[in-house]
XYZ file of C-alpha atoms in Angstrom:
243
model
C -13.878 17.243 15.906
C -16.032 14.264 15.176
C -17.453 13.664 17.904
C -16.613 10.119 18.050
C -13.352 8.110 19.568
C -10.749 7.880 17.189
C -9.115 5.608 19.497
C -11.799 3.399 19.847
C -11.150 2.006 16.500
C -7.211 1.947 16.332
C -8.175 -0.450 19.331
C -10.142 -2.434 17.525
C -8.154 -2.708 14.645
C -5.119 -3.255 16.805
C -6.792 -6.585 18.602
C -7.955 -7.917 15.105
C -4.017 -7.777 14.309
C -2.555 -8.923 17.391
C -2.308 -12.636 15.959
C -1.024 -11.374 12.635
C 2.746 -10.038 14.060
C 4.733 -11.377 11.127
C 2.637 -9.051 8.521
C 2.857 -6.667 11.415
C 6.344 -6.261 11.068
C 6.489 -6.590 7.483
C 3.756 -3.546 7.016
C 6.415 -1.511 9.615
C 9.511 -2.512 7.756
C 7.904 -0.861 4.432
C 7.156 2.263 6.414
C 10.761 2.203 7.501
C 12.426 1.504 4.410
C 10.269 4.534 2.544
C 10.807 7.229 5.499
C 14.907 6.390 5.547
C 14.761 6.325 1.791
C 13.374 9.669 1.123
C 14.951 11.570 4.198
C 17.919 9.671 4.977
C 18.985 6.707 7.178
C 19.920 9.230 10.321
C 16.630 9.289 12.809
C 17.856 11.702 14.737
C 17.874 14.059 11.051
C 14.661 12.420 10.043
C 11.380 12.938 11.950
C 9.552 10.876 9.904
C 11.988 7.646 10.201
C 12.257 8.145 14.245
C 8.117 8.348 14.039
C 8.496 5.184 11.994
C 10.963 3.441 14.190
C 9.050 4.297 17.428
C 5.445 2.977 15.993
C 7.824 -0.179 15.632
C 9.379 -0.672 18.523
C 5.650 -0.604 20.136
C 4.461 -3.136 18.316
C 7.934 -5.196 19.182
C 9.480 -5.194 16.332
C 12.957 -6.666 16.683
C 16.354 -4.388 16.402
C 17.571 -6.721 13.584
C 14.437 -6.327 11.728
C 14.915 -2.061 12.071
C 18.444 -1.966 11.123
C 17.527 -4.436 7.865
C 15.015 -1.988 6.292
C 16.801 0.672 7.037
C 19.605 -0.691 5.009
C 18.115 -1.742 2.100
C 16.427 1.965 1.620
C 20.359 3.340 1.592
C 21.749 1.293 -0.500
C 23.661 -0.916 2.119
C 21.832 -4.283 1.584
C 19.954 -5.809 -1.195
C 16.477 -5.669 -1.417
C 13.083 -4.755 -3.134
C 12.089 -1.174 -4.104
C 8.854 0.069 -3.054
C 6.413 2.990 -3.899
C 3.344 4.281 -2.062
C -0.236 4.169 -3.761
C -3.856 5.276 -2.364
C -6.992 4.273 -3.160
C -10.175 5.787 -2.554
C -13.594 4.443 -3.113
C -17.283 3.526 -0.973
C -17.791 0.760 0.706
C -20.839 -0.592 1.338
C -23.814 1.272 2.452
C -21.790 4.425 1.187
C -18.711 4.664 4.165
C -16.267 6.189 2.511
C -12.816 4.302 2.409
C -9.525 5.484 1.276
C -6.634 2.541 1.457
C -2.897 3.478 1.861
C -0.541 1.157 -0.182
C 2.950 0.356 0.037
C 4.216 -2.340 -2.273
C 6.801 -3.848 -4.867
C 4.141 -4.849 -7.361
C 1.594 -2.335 -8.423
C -0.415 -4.163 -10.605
C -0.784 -6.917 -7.766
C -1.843 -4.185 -5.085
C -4.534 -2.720 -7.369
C -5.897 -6.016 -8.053
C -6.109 -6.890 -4.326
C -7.851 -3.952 -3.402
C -10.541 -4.033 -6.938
C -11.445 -7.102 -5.492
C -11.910 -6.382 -1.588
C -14.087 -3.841 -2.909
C -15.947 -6.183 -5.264
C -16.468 -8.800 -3.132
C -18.427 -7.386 -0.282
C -20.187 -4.687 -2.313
C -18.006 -1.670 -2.409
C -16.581 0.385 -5.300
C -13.313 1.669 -6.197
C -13.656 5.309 -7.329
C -11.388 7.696 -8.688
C -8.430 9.712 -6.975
C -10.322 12.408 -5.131
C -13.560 10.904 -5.125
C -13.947 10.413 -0.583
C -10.423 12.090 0.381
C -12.691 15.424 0.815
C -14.286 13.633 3.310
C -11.337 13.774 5.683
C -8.458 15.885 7.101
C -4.937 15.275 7.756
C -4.149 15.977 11.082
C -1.948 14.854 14.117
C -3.166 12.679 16.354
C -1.588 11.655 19.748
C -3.316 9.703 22.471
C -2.657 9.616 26.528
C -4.396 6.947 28.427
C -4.784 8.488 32.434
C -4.843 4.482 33.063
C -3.915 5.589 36.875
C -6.669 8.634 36.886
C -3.953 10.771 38.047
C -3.968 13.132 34.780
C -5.413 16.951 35.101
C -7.574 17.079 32.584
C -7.396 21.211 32.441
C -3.726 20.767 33.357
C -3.411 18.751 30.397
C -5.552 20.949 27.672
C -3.629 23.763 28.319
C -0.065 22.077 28.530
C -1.298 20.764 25.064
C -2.679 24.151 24.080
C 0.557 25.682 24.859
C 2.153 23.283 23.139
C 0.822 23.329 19.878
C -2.572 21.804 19.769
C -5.414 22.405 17.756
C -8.076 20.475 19.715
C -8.626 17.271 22.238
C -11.578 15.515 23.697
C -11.898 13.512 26.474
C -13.327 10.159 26.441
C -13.512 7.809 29.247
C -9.975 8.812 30.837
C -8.416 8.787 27.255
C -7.197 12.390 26.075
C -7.345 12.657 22.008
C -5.263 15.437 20.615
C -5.212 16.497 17.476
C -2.960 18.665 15.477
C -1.966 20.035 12.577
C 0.861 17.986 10.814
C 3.560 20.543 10.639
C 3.048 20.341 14.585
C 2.860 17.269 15.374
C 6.158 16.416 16.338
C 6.780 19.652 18.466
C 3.348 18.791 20.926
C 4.361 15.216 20.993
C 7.694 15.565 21.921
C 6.928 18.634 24.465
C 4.089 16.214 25.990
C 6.010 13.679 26.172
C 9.249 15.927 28.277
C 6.405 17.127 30.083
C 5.959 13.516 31.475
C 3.086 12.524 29.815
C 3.003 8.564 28.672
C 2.059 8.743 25.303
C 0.263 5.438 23.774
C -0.572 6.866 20.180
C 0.755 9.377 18.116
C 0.470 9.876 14.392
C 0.017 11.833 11.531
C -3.314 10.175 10.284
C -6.293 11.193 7.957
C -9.937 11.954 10.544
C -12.897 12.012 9.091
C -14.486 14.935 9.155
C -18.299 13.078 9.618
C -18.828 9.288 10.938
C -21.329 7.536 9.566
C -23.561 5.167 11.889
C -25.297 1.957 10.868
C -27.047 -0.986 12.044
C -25.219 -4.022 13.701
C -25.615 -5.904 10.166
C -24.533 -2.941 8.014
C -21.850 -2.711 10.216
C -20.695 -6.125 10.112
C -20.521 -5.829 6.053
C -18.261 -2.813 6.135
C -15.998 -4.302 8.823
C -15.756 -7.588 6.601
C -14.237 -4.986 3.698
C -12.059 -3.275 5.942
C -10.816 -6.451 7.733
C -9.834 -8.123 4.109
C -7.682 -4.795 3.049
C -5.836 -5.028 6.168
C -4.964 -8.940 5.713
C -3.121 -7.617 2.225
C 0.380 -7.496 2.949
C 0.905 -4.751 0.197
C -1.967 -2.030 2.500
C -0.220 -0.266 5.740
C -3.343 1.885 6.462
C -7.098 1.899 5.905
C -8.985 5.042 6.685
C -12.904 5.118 6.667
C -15.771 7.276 8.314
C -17.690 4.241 9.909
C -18.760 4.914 13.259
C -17.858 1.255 14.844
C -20.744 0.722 17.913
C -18.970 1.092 21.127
């Protein structure tokens, strides 16, 4: 793959979020309400929904909150109708960024973004323009946080399984696969007893870019405003954030 942990920036995004919960939950209800809405309110008949409702409940979303966006998508309770929008474009010193949208006012979203980009020296670009860049692919995570995990046990459980690829990285196992089987080596990992901390269908670069700590800091400024927007629920990008 990349050659670079994945997982060290989901934890860096996750610890720059930890003190935003209430936009946390928001950003999961909109994922909720769209996967129950286009598959059906039943997560035991829709995959994507249970995926949904399980990236929720980790992040502690409340019952009450689950049921609620689950009911306004069928047509059981009142509420806002949402639609899903991605933007691509480069921030600055040429990382390429592509910005997953879910919101009730388009025009509002677009403007948001245009000027995230604008402001720290970005540009938008056009549909297509940096999504080459990057793959869709599964990606599940197991932390071995007791060092009790076989790691050629593992690879070939996951092999067997399904799995297209995983790297090691300081006692955290990445494993990718492809999206039609994601769900099949999660769910056998996870019978096989394996704790599973992350596990998504997600876009990977295919190359990380590395820069200085000051060229860093500039992208990181970008990517930290899209994810304060309550409208973006994802923000993809090939920086290579400095362990």
């Amino acid at each position: 793959m990349a050659g670079h942990s994945k997982w060290h920036n989901i934890q860096r995004r996750k610890g720059a979020q930890d003190a935003k919960r209430g936009k946390i939950f928001m950003r999961h209800a909109k994922l909720i309400y769209t996967a129950a809405k286009q598959g059906g309110g039943d997560p035991d008949m829709n995959p994507a929904l249970r995926t949904t409702i399980e990236k929720a409940k980790a992040d502690n979303m409340p019952n009450d909150n689950i049921e609620r966006a689950i009911k306004k998508a069928t047509g059981t309770l009142d509420g806002a109708s949402y639609e899903e929008v991605t933007y691509e474009g480069y921030g600055p010193n040429g990382i390429a960024v592509i910005v997953h949208v879910l919101t009730d006012n388009r025009n509002r979203a677009a403007a948001e973004v245009r000027h995230a980009f604008s402001k720290h020296g970005g540009n938008l670009g056009e549909t297509g323009c940096v999504s080459f860049m990057f793959d869709r692919k599964g990606y599940i995570v197991i932390v071995d946080k007791e060092g009790k995990v076989d790691e050629d046990e593992l690879t070939l459980e996951a092999i067997e399984a399904g799995a297209e690829d995983i790297e090691v990285v300081d006692n955290v196992y990445e494993i990718y696969t492809m999206p039609d089987d994601f769900e099949k080596v999660r769910n056998d990992l996870s019978e096989l007893g394996y704790d599973i901390e992350e596990a998504e269908v997600t876009l990977i670069p295919q190359n990380y870019t590395e820069l200085d700590k000051e060229q860093e800091a500039t992208v990181t400024q970008l990517i930290d405003m899209l994810e304060e927007s309550e409208d973006v629920q994802d923000v993809y990008h090939n920086l290579k954030i400095a362990e």
